[in-house]
Each structure stands twice: as C-alpha cells, then as structure tokens.
C-alpha cells in the first residue's frame, strides 16, 4: 500500500505500540489506567489519523478474542498472565508467567511492523525489542519516569531487586533505534548513567478551545488532586492541606489499585471524615475535564514523576498547578515567601507546606492574580504540549527511522 506524495509513491509505515493498560481506556472505563496511558492513547489516535501511518496497539485484555478498531487504531488483545499468589505451587506460577510471555512474543512477531514502540522499563519492553529485531523493524522506547534513568531505582524499585531483568532491559535500551525522553533531566541522566543518547519529545495533549474553558473563578470553587493510589503519590499530604483550609473545598479523585487497597481505604475514610473534601473513586476519561474546569488550583503531591500528565491536564483546562516535590525541567516557578507571589502557570513549593498554604489562600482571595495565572496556564499548555506539534515530532523521527533501513 502506498500514497502519492509529490508524484512519487510513499509507503505506509506500520507502527505497533505496546502498553499493558490501554484496554480499560479504550473501553471507556473509569479506572485501570493512569495519565501516561491516557496521553499515549491520545498520541496513538492522532498518529493513526495520518494516512501515511498504520497504527496498531497491543495491550492486555481477556475481553477481546480478535483485533478490533477503536477510532484511528486497531487494538490487538494479548491474554494477560493468570493471577496467582504465593499460595499456588511454584511450578504453576512459573508456567503461568512462561505462557504469558510466549503468547505476548507470538503476538508481537505476528505484527511484522516497521516500527515497534513501548514505554516504561519492564521485561515486556525487552520482548518488544527482540520482536523488532526478528521482524527487521525499528525499536523505539519512551522513558516514562525519572526512576528509569537511575540505575539504583531501576533495579530496586522498577524491577523489584532483580539485577538480571534490569540488565536485560538495559541491554535492549542501549540497542534501541530511538529513545525518547520527556525532560532534559531524563536526557542528561540517560547519557551520564547509561551512555544513551535520546531525543526530547514532550507529552501530547488535545487542548480545549478557549470557548470550552471556564474563565470565571467563581465557578471554580475547589482545589483538585487526581492520581491512582500509590505511596509515591503521597495522597495524605493533600488531605493535610484540606485540614489546614477547612473553609476551602477540596476534591480528591483517586483511582483504586489492588496493590494498594489499604492505602486507598485509609484515604477514603479520612477524606469522608472531612466536611470540605469530596472523594471520587476514579473518573471516566470523558468526564475528567469537567473536574479540571471546576478547579481553582490543581495540586500534585508526588515525590517523583516523569513529566506528570495531570499537570498538563490542569494547565490545558486553565487550572494553575502547585507541586510540592516535583518540578519537571524547572517549568514551575519556585515559591519564595520573602519575595511574594507573582502570577504563573504553575508553582513549585519544594516541600514547603507554608508556601503551599499561602498560594491556596491567594488564589481564593485575589481574582486578578488567579485570572493572570489561568491565562498563563493555557498559553503554556498550548505552546508546549499541543498534540498536533507533538505528533509531528514523532512523525519526523519515524520518517528518519524508515529512511535509515
């Protein structure tokens, strides 16, 4: 299959993206995925809208027996590993894992794609790399989290102490045809720690039109927090803020996670005991923007991230962002209590709860300050993270890879 471009046929490039948690998102569920999956799904849909690309998505689900089109992409189901515990026999657990990887690899090999794309360090990423080599395709890996760029965190946190699987992953990473980083910090650490060069491509988001964004601060009565439940997200700090500001409305959207059920229930109980906190157990993708549209301020409490997609989601919906412990590429303005606050798209408190409290008070008492911050948030989101520009960058890189065969 080919397209005509300036009179010459141009072949269609087949791209296979693998990510484990995309089916719940494609199916319109309210949980089972995070901001990284939402962003990747948007990028895949935008890539698939271009006639010179054929985009397929491999993801885990036992709800589909055959490939099925979702919008601009074709989703290919991979049977997930059987859920077993240490109560099951050793051989049974090993057999389930082996069956999963054999099935995954068969599905990957069957694609025979020009480009194989995966994100997040994992043993599956190594399988995608191997499939690309056997198919004669190119392999693209995208960094999702700062932990992936640090050898200690990669081994101890991501691979849970397995030096073997960390080494396997690094072997594949160093032989990738293209590595994509989200931030300059990630790029520097990749080069210093692994000797890996990369390109910087920011996360891509669909930016709402001005007419779709609520500009009236009086119709934005709440401070918002959005994340999957995980200790690294430090949700208890958001609840600490709510206790400090009992006259302000707080909204906590926490998607459940079976691995951290105890933390989820603890946060829900604490939130429900506070009269000024609305606790929401996950929200469907089609509904999330209306929560951002009601937010006067968005708060990120994570101790570490890649480039947090929830910050971008807040900015594009006109909600200035406040981060306690993470400042990607120094995009957020550090807060100095001695110099006073100036309007900005986002603010970095550097673990200073007093500074964070001062900002909360300011956005609810000074409408001019908020309106200027709101406008700056929209500008930053549009200029840096508009999905059309981001997808153009991917297409440029894919074209280079295709031409390097």
CSV table of C-alpha atoms in Angstrom, one decimal:
chain,number,residue,atom,x,y,z
A,1,UNK,CA,0.0,0.0,0.0
A,2,UNK,CA,1.3,3.4,-0.9
A,3,UNK,CA,0.4,7.1,-1.0
A,4,UNK,CA,1.2,9.6,-3.7
A,5,UNK,CA,3.4,12.5,-2.5
A,6,UNK,CA,4.7,15.0,-5.0
A,7,UNK,CA,4.1,12.5,-7.7
A,8,UNK,CA,6.1,9.7,-6.0
A,9,UNK,CA,4.6,6.7,-4.1
A,10,UNK,CA,5.1,6.9,-0.4
A,11,UNK,CA,4.8,3.7,1.6
A,12,UNK,CA,2.6,3.5,4.6
A,13,UNK,CA,4.6,3.0,7.8
A,14,UNK,CA,3.2,0.4,10.2
A,15,UNK,CA,3.6,1.3,13.9
A,16,UNK,CA,2.9,-1.1,16.8
A,17,UNK,CA,2.6,0.4,20.2
A,18,UNK,CA,2.6,-1.9,23.3
A,19,UNK,CA,1.3,-0.8,26.6
A,20,UNK,CA,-0.3,-3.1,29.2
A,21,UNK,CA,-3.2,-1.0,30.4
A,22,UNK,CA,-4.8,0.6,27.4
A,23,UNK,CA,-7.9,-1.6,27.0
A,24,UNK,CA,-9.8,-0.1,30.0
A,25,UNK,CA,-9.2,3.3,28.5
A,26,UNK,CA,-10.3,2.3,25.0
A,27,UNK,CA,-13.4,0.7,26.5
A,28,UNK,CA,-14.3,3.9,28.3
A,29,UNK,CA,-13.7,2.6,31.9
A,30,UNK,CA,-13.1,5.0,34.8
A,31,UNK,CA,-10.1,3.1,36.2
A,32,UNK,CA,-7.3,0.6,35.4
A,33,UNK,CA,-5.0,3.2,33.7
A,34,UNK,CA,-3.2,6.4,34.6
A,35,UNK,CA,-2.2,9.7,33.0
A,36,UNK,CA,0.6,8.1,30.9
A,37,UNK,CA,-1.9,5.7,29.3
A,38,UNK,CA,-4.3,8.5,28.6
A,39,UNK,CA,-1.6,10.5,26.9
A,40,UNK,CA,-0.3,7.6,24.9
A,41,UNK,CA,-3.8,6.7,23.7
A,42,UNK,CA,-4.3,10.3,22.5
A,43,UNK,CA,-0.9,10.2,20.7
A,44,UNK,CA,-1.8,6.9,19.1
A,45,UNK,CA,-5.2,8.2,17.9
A,46,UNK,CA,-3.6,11.3,16.4
A,47,UNK,CA,-0.8,9.3,14.7
A,48,UNK,CA,-3.5,7.0,13.3
A,49,UNK,CA,-5.3,10.0,11.8
A,50,UNK,CA,-2.5,10.4,9.3
A,51,UNK,CA,-2.9,8.4,6.1
A,52,UNK,CA,0.9,7.6,5.9
A,53,UNK,CA,0.7,5.7,9.2
A,54,UNK,CA,-1.0,2.4,10.2
A,55,UNK,CA,-1.2,2.3,13.9
A,56,UNK,CA,-1.8,-0.9,15.9
A,57,UNK,CA,-2.0,-1.1,19.7
A,58,UNK,CA,-1.1,-4.3,21.6
A,59,UNK,CA,-2.5,-4.4,25.2
A,60,UNK,CA,-3.6,-6.8,27.8
A,61,UNK,CA,-7.2,-7.9,28.0
A,62,UNK,CA,-9.1,-11.2,28.1
A,63,UNK,CA,-12.3,-9.4,27.0
A,64,UNK,CA,-11.5,-9.4,23.2
A,65,UNK,CA,-10.8,-12.5,21.2
A,66,UNK,CA,-9.9,-10.7,17.9
A,67,UNK,CA,-8.4,-7.4,16.9
A,68,UNK,CA,-10.9,-4.5,17.0
A,69,UNK,CA,-10.8,-1.0,15.7
A,70,UNK,CA,-11.1,1.9,18.2
A,71,UNK,CA,-11.1,5.2,16.4
A,72,UNK,CA,-8.0,5.5,14.4
A,73,UNK,CA,-6.1,2.5,15.7
A,74,UNK,CA,-6.6,-1.3,15.7
A,75,UNK,CA,-6.3,-2.8,19.1
A,76,UNK,CA,-4.8,-6.3,19.3
A,77,UNK,CA,-5.6,-8.1,22.5
A,78,UNK,CA,-2.9,-10.1,24.5
A,79,UNK,CA,-4.1,-12.6,27.1
A,80,UNK,CA,-2.8,-11.4,30.5
A,81,UNK,CA,-0.9,-13.7,32.8
A,82,UNK,CA,-3.1,-15.8,35.1
A,83,UNK,CA,-3.4,-14.1,38.5
A,84,UNK,CA,-1.8,-16.4,41.0
A,85,UNK,CA,-0.4,-15.9,44.5
A,86,UNK,CA,2.4,-17.5,46.6
A,87,UNK,CA,-0.2,-19.9,47.8
A,88,UNK,CA,-0.2,-21.6,44.4
A,89,UNK,CA,2.5,-24.1,43.6
A,90,UNK,CA,5.9,-22.8,42.4
A,91,UNK,CA,5.7,-24.7,39.1
A,92,UNK,CA,2.2,-23.3,38.4
A,93,UNK,CA,3.3,-19.7,38.9
A,94,UNK,CA,6.3,-20.2,36.6
A,95,UNK,CA,4.2,-21.9,34.0
A,96,UNK,CA,1.7,-19.0,34.0
A,97,UNK,CA,4.5,-16.5,33.5
A,98,UNK,CA,6.1,-18.5,30.8
A,99,UNK,CA,2.7,-18.9,29.0
A,100,UNK,CA,2.1,-15.2,29.2
A,101,UNK,CA,5.5,-14.3,27.6
A,102,UNK,CA,5.3,-16.9,24.9
A,103,UNK,CA,1.8,-15.6,24.0
A,104,UNK,CA,3.0,-12.0,24.1
A,105,UNK,CA,6.0,-12.7,21.9
A,106,UNK,CA,3.9,-14.6,19.3
A,107,UNK,CA,1.6,-11.7,19.0
A,108,UNK,CA,4.5,-9.2,18.6
A,109,UNK,CA,6.2,-11.3,16.0
A,110,UNK,CA,3.0,-11.7,14.0
A,111,UNK,CA,2.8,-7.9,13.6
A,112,UNK,CA,5.8,-7.7,11.2
A,113,UNK,CA,5.7,-3.9,11.7
A,114,UNK,CA,8.2,-1.2,10.5
A,115,UNK,CA,8.3,0.4,14.0
A,116,UNK,CA,7.8,-1.2,17.4
A,117,UNK,CA,7.2,1.3,20.3
A,118,UNK,CA,7.0,0.6,24.0
A,119,UNK,CA,7.2,2.7,27.2
A,120,UNK,CA,8.2,2.1,30.8
A,121,UNK,CA,11.1,-0.2,31.8
A,122,UNK,CA,9.8,-3.8,32.0
A,123,UNK,CA,10.5,-7.3,30.9
A,124,UNK,CA,7.8,-6.8,28.2
A,125,UNK,CA,9.8,-3.9,26.8
A,126,UNK,CA,12.7,-6.4,26.2
A,127,UNK,CA,10.3,-8.7,24.4
A,128,UNK,CA,9.2,-5.8,22.2
A,129,UNK,CA,12.8,-5.1,21.4
A,130,UNK,CA,13.5,-8.7,20.4
A,131,UNK,CA,10.4,-8.9,18.2
A,132,UNK,CA,11.5,-5.8,16.4
A,133,UNK,CA,14.9,-7.3,15.7
A,134,UNK,CA,13.4,-10.6,14.4
A,135,UNK,CA,10.9,-8.7,12.2
A,136,UNK,CA,13.6,-6.4,10.8
A,137,UNK,CA,11.8,-3.3,12.2
A,138,UNK,CA,13.0,-0.4,14.3
A,139,UNK,CA,12.6,-0.2,18.1
A,140,UNK,CA,11.5,3.0,19.9
A,141,UNK,CA,11.5,3.2,23.7
A,142,UNK,CA,10.0,6.1,25.6
A,143,UNK,CA,11.0,7.0,29.2
A,144,UNK,CA,8.0,7.4,31.5
A,145,UNK,CA,9.6,8.0,34.9
A,146,UNK,CA,12.7,9.5,36.3
A,147,UNK,CA,13.3,6.2,38.2
A,148,UNK,CA,14.1,4.6,34.8
A,149,UNK,CA,17.2,6.8,34.3
A,150,UNK,CA,18.8,5.9,37.7
A,151,UNK,CA,20.5,2.5,38.0
A,152,UNK,CA,19.6,2.0,41.6
A,153,UNK,CA,15.9,3.0,41.2
A,154,UNK,CA,15.7,0.9,38.0
A,155,UNK,CA,16.8,-2.2,39.8
A,156,UNK,CA,15.4,-1.8,43.3
A,157,UNK,CA,12.0,-0.1,42.5
A,158,UNK,CA,11.0,-0.9,39.0
A,159,UNK,CA,12.5,-4.4,38.8
A,160,UNK,CA,12.0,-5.1,42.5
A,161,UNK,CA,15.6,-6.0,43.2
A,162,UNK,CA,16.1,-8.2,40.1
A,163,UNK,CA,19.5,-7.3,38.7
A,164,UNK,CA,19.1,-9.9,36.0
A,165,UNK,CA,16.0,-8.3,34.5
A,166,UNK,CA,17.4,-4.8,34.9
A,167,UNK,CA,20.5,-5.9,32.9
A,168,UNK,CA,18.3,-7.4,30.2
A,169,UNK,CA,16.3,-4.2,29.9
A,170,UNK,CA,19.5,-2.1,29.8
A,171,UNK,CA,20.9,-4.3,27.1
A,172,UNK,CA,17.8,-3.6,24.9
A,173,UNK,CA,17.7,0.1,25.8
A,174,UNK,CA,21.3,0.6,24.7
A,175,UNK,CA,20.4,-1.0,21.3
A,176,UNK,CA,17.2,0.8,20.7
A,177,UNK,CA,17.0,2.7,17.4
A,178,UNK,CA,15.4,5.7,19.2
A,179,UNK,CA,15.0,6.6,22.8
A,180,UNK,CA,12.5,9.4,23.7
A,181,UNK,CA,12.8,11.4,26.9
A,182,UNK,CA,10.2,13.7,28.4
A,183,UNK,CA,12.5,16.1,30.1
A,184,UNK,CA,16.1,17.5,29.8
A,185,UNK,CA,16.8,15.9,33.2
A,186,UNK,CA,16.0,12.5,31.9
A,187,UNK,CA,18.1,13.0,28.8
A,188,UNK,CA,21.1,14.1,31.0
A,189,UNK,CA,20.7,11.1,33.3
A,190,UNK,CA,20.4,8.6,30.4
A,191,UNK,CA,23.6,9.9,28.9
A,192,UNK,CA,25.5,10.0,32.2
A,193,UNK,CA,24.3,6.8,33.7
A,194,UNK,CA,23.9,4.6,30.6
A,195,UNK,CA,25.7,6.3,27.7
A,196,UNK,CA,22.4,6.5,25.8
A,197,UNK,CA,21.5,9.4,23.6
A,198,UNK,CA,17.9,10.4,23.1
A,199,UNK,CA,15.5,12.9,21.6
A,200,UNK,CA,13.2,15.2,23.7
A,201,UNK,CA,9.5,14.9,22.8
A,202,UNK,CA,7.1,16.4,25.3
A,203,UNK,CA,3.8,14.6,26.1
A,204,UNK,CA,1.0,15.4,23.7
A,205,UNK,CA,-2.5,16.5,24.7
A,206,UNK,CA,-5.6,17.7,23.0
A,207,UNK,CA,-6.0,21.3,24.0
A,208,UNK,CA,-9.6,22.5,24.6
A,209,UNK,CA,-10.7,25.6,22.7
A,210,UNK,CA,-11.0,28.9,24.6
A,211,UNK,CA,-14.8,28.7,24.4
A,212,UNK,CA,-14.7,25.3,26.2
A,213,UNK,CA,-12.7,26.6,29.2
A,214,UNK,CA,-14.4,28.2,32.2
A,215,UNK,CA,-12.8,31.6,32.8
A,216,UNK,CA,-14.9,32.6,35.8
A,217,UNK,CA,-13.1,31.9,39.1
A,218,UNK,CA,-16.4,31.9,41.0
A,219,UNK,CA,-17.4,28.8,39.0
A,220,UNK,CA,-14.1,27.1,40.0
A,221,UNK,CA,-14.7,26.5,43.8
A,222,UNK,CA,-12.3,23.7,44.5
A,223,UNK,CA,-8.7,22.5,44.9
A,224,UNK,CA,-8.2,19.4,42.9
A,225,UNK,CA,-6.0,16.3,43.2
A,226,UNK,CA,-6.0,13.4,40.7
A,227,UNK,CA,-4.0,10.2,40.7
A,228,UNK,CA,-4.0,6.5,41.1
A,229,UNK,CA,-3.5,5.3,44.6
A,230,UNK,CA,0.2,4.7,45.3
A,231,UNK,CA,2.5,5.6,48.2
A,232,UNK,CA,4.7,7.6,45.8
A,233,UNK,CA,1.8,9.9,45.1
A,234,UNK,CA,1.7,10.9,48.8
A,235,UNK,CA,-2.1,11.5,48.9
A,236,UNK,CA,-2.0,12.1,52.6
A,237,UNK,CA,-0.3,15.5,52.0
A,238,UNK,CA,-3.3,16.7,50.0
A,239,UNK,CA,-5.6,15.7,52.9
A,240,UNK,CA,-3.2,17.6,55.3
A,241,UNK,CA,-3.9,20.7,53.1
A,242,UNK,CA,-7.6,20.2,53.4
A,243,UNK,CA,-7.3,20.1,57.1
A,244,UNK,CA,-5.4,23.3,57.1
A,245,UNK,CA,-8.0,25.1,55.0
A,246,UNK,CA,-11.4,23.9,56.2
A,247,UNK,CA,-13.1,26.9,54.6
A,248,UNK,CA,-12.0,25.8,51.1
A,249,UNK,CA,-13.5,23.0,49.0
A,250,UNK,CA,-11.1,20.1,48.1
A,251,UNK,CA,-11.8,17.4,45.5
A,252,UNK,CA,-9.7,14.1,45.6
A,253,UNK,CA,-10.0,11.8,42.6
A,254,UNK,CA,-8.3,8.6,43.4
A,255,UNK,CA,-8.4,5.6,41.1
A,256,UNK,CA,-8.2,2.3,43.0
A,257,UNK,CA,-5.3,-0.1,42.7
A,258,UNK,CA,-5.5,-3.7,44.0
A,259,UNK,CA,-1.8,-3.5,45.1
A,260,UNK,CA,-2.5,-0.6,47.4
A,261,UNK,CA,-6.0,-1.3,48.6
A,262,UNK,CA,-5.2,-0.5,52.2
A,263,UNK,CA,-3.9,3.0,51.4
A,264,UNK,CA,-7.0,3.6,49.2
A,265,UNK,CA,-9.4,2.8,52.0
A,266,UNK,CA,-7.4,4.8,54.5
A,267,UNK,CA,-7.5,7.9,52.3
A,268,UNK,CA,-11.2,7.4,51.6
A,269,UNK,CA,-12.1,7.1,55.3
A,270,UNK,CA,-10.0,10.2,56.1
A,271,UNK,CA,-11.5,12.2,53.3
A,272,UNK,CA,-15.1,11.3,54.2
A,273,UNK,CA,-14.4,12.5,57.7
A,274,UNK,CA,-13.6,16.0,56.4
A,275,UNK,CA,-16.6,18.2,55.6
A,276,UNK,CA,-14.7,20.1,52.9
A,277,UNK,CA,-13.4,17.1,50.9
A,278,UNK,CA,-15.2,15.3,48.1
A,279,UNK,CA,-13.7,11.9,47.5
A,280,UNK,CA,-14.2,10.4,44.0
A,281,UNK,CA,-13.2,6.8,43.2
A,282,UNK,CA,-12.0,7.2,39.7
A,283,UNK,CA,-13.5,9.1,36.8
A,284,UNK,CA,-14.1,8.1,33.2
A,285,UNK,CA,-11.9,9.9,30.6
A,286,UNK,CA,-14.9,11.5,29.1
A,287,UNK,CA,-15.7,13.1,32.5
A,288,UNK,CA,-12.4,14.2,33.8
A,289,UNK,CA,-12.2,17.6,32.1
A,290,UNK,CA,-15.3,18.9,33.9
A,291,UNK,CA,-13.4,18.3,37.2
A,292,UNK,CA,-10.4,20.3,36.0
A,293,UNK,CA,-12.9,23.0,34.8
A,294,UNK,CA,-14.2,23.4,38.4
A,295,UNK,CA,-10.7,23.6,39.9
A,296,UNK,CA,-9.3,27.0,41.0
A,297,UNK,CA,-6.0,25.2,41.7
A,298,UNK,CA,-4.5,21.8,40.9
A,299,UNK,CA,-2.2,20.1,43.4
A,300,UNK,CA,0.5,17.5,42.8
A,301,UNK,CA,2.0,15.8,45.9
A,302,UNK,CA,4.1,13.1,44.2
A,303,UNK,CA,7.7,12.7,45.4
A,304,UNK,CA,8.8,11.7,41.8
A,305,UNK,CA,7.3,11.6,38.3
A,306,UNK,CA,8.3,11.6,34.7
A,307,UNK,CA,6.5,14.6,33.3
A,308,UNK,CA,3.3,14.5,35.1
A,309,UNK,CA,0.4,14.4,32.7
A,310,UNK,CA,-2.0,15.6,35.3
A,311,UNK,CA,-0.1,18.9,35.4
A,312,UNK,CA,-0.6,19.3,31.7
A,313,UNK,CA,-4.3,18.3,32.0
A,314,UNK,CA,-4.7,21.0,34.6
A,315,UNK,CA,-2.9,23.7,32.6
A,316,UNK,CA,-4.8,23.0,29.4
A,317,UNK,CA,-8.1,23.4,31.3
A,318,UNK,CA,-6.9,26.7,32.8
A,319,UNK,CA,-6.2,25.5,36.3
A,320,UNK,CA,-2.8,26.7,37.6
A,321,UNK,CA,-0.7,23.9,39.2
A,322,UNK,CA,1.0,23.6,42.5
A,323,UNK,CA,3.6,20.9,43.0
A,324,UNK,CA,5.1,20.0,46.4
A,325,UNK,CA,8.1,17.9,45.5
A,326,UNK,CA,8.5,17.6,41.7
A,327,UNK,CA,9.4,20.3,39.2
A,328,UNK,CA,9.9,18.9,35.7
A,329,UNK,CA,12.6,20.8,33.8
A,330,UNK,CA,12.0,23.7,36.2
A,331,UNK,CA,8.8,24.6,34.4
A,332,UNK,CA,7.1,25.5,37.6
A,333,UNK,CA,8.0,28.8,39.4
A,334,UNK,CA,9.8,28.3,42.7
A,335,UNK,CA,7.9,30.0,45.6
A,336,UNK,CA,9.8,32.4,47.7
A,337,UNK,CA,7.9,33.7,50.7
A,338,UNK,CA,10.2,36.7,51.1
A,339,UNK,CA,9.7,37.9,47.5
A,340,UNK,CA,5.9,37.4,47.3
A,341,UNK,CA,3.9,35.5,44.8
A,342,UNK,CA,3.6,36.6,41.1
A,343,UNK,CA,1.1,35.1,38.7
A,344,UNK,CA,2.3,32.0,36.9
A,345,UNK,CA,1.1,28.8,35.1
A,346,UNK,CA,2.5,26.7,37.9
A,347,UNK,CA,4.2,26.9,41.2
A,348,UNK,CA,6.8,24.7,43.0
A,349,UNK,CA,6.7,24.7,46.8
A,350,UNK,CA,9.7,22.5,47.3
A,351,UNK,CA,8.1,20.6,50.2
A,352,UNK,CA,7.2,23.8,52.0
A,353,UNK,CA,3.7,23.4,53.3
A,354,UNK,CA,3.5,27.0,54.5
A,355,UNK,CA,4.3,28.3,51.0
A,356,UNK,CA,1.6,25.9,49.6
A,357,UNK,CA,-0.9,27.2,52.0
A,358,UNK,CA,-0.1,30.8,51.1
A,359,UNK,CA,-0.8,30.1,47.4
A,360,UNK,CA,-4.1,28.4,48.3
A,361,UNK,CA,-5.2,31.5,50.2
A,362,UNK,CA,-4.0,33.8,47.4
A,363,UNK,CA,-5.9,32.1,44.6
A,364,UNK,CA,-9.1,32.2,46.6
A,365,UNK,CA,-8.7,35.8,47.7
A,366,UNK,CA,-7.2,37.6,44.6
A,367,UNK,CA,-9.2,37.1,41.4
A,368,UNK,CA,-6.8,39.2,39.3
A,369,UNK,CA,-3.9,37.0,40.4
A,370,UNK,CA,-5.9,33.9,39.5
A,371,UNK,CA,-7.0,35.2,36.1
A,372,UNK,CA,-3.4,36.0,35.1
A,373,UNK,CA,-2.3,32.6,36.3
A,374,UNK,CA,-5.2,30.9,34.4
A,375,UNK,CA,-4.3,32.7,31.2
A,376,UNK,CA,-0.6,31.7,31.5
A,377,UNK,CA,-1.6,28.1,32.1
A,378,UNK,CA,-3.5,28.0,28.9
A,379,UNK,CA,-0.6,29.5,26.9
A,380,UNK,CA,2.0,27.1,28.3
A,381,UNK,CA,-0.2,24.1,27.6
A,382,UNK,CA,-0.9,25.1,24.1
A,383,UNK,CA,2.7,26.1,23.1
A,384,UNK,CA,4.5,23.1,24.8
A,385,UNK,CA,2.1,20.2,24.7
A,386,UNK,CA,-0.4,20.7,21.9
A,387,UNK,CA,-0.9,17.2,20.4
A,388,UNK,CA,-0.5,18.3,16.7
A,389,UNK,CA,3.0,19.6,17.3
A,390,UNK,CA,4.0,16.6,19.4
A,391,UNK,CA,2.7,14.1,16.8
A,392,UNK,CA,4.6,16.0,14.1
A,393,UNK,CA,7.8,15.4,16.1
A,394,UNK,CA,7.1,11.6,16.3
A,395,UNK,CA,6.3,11.5,12.6
A,396,UNK,CA,9.6,13.2,11.8
A,397,UNK,CA,11.5,10.7,13.9
A,398,UNK,CA,9.6,7.8,12.4
A,399,UNK,CA,10.4,9.0,8.9
A,400,UNK,CA,14.1,9.1,9.8
A,401,UNK,CA,13.9,5.6,11.1
A,402,UNK,CA,12.1,4.4,8.0
A,403,UNK,CA,14.7,6.1,5.8
A,404,UNK,CA,17.6,4.5,7.7
A,405,UNK,CA,16.7,0.9,6.7
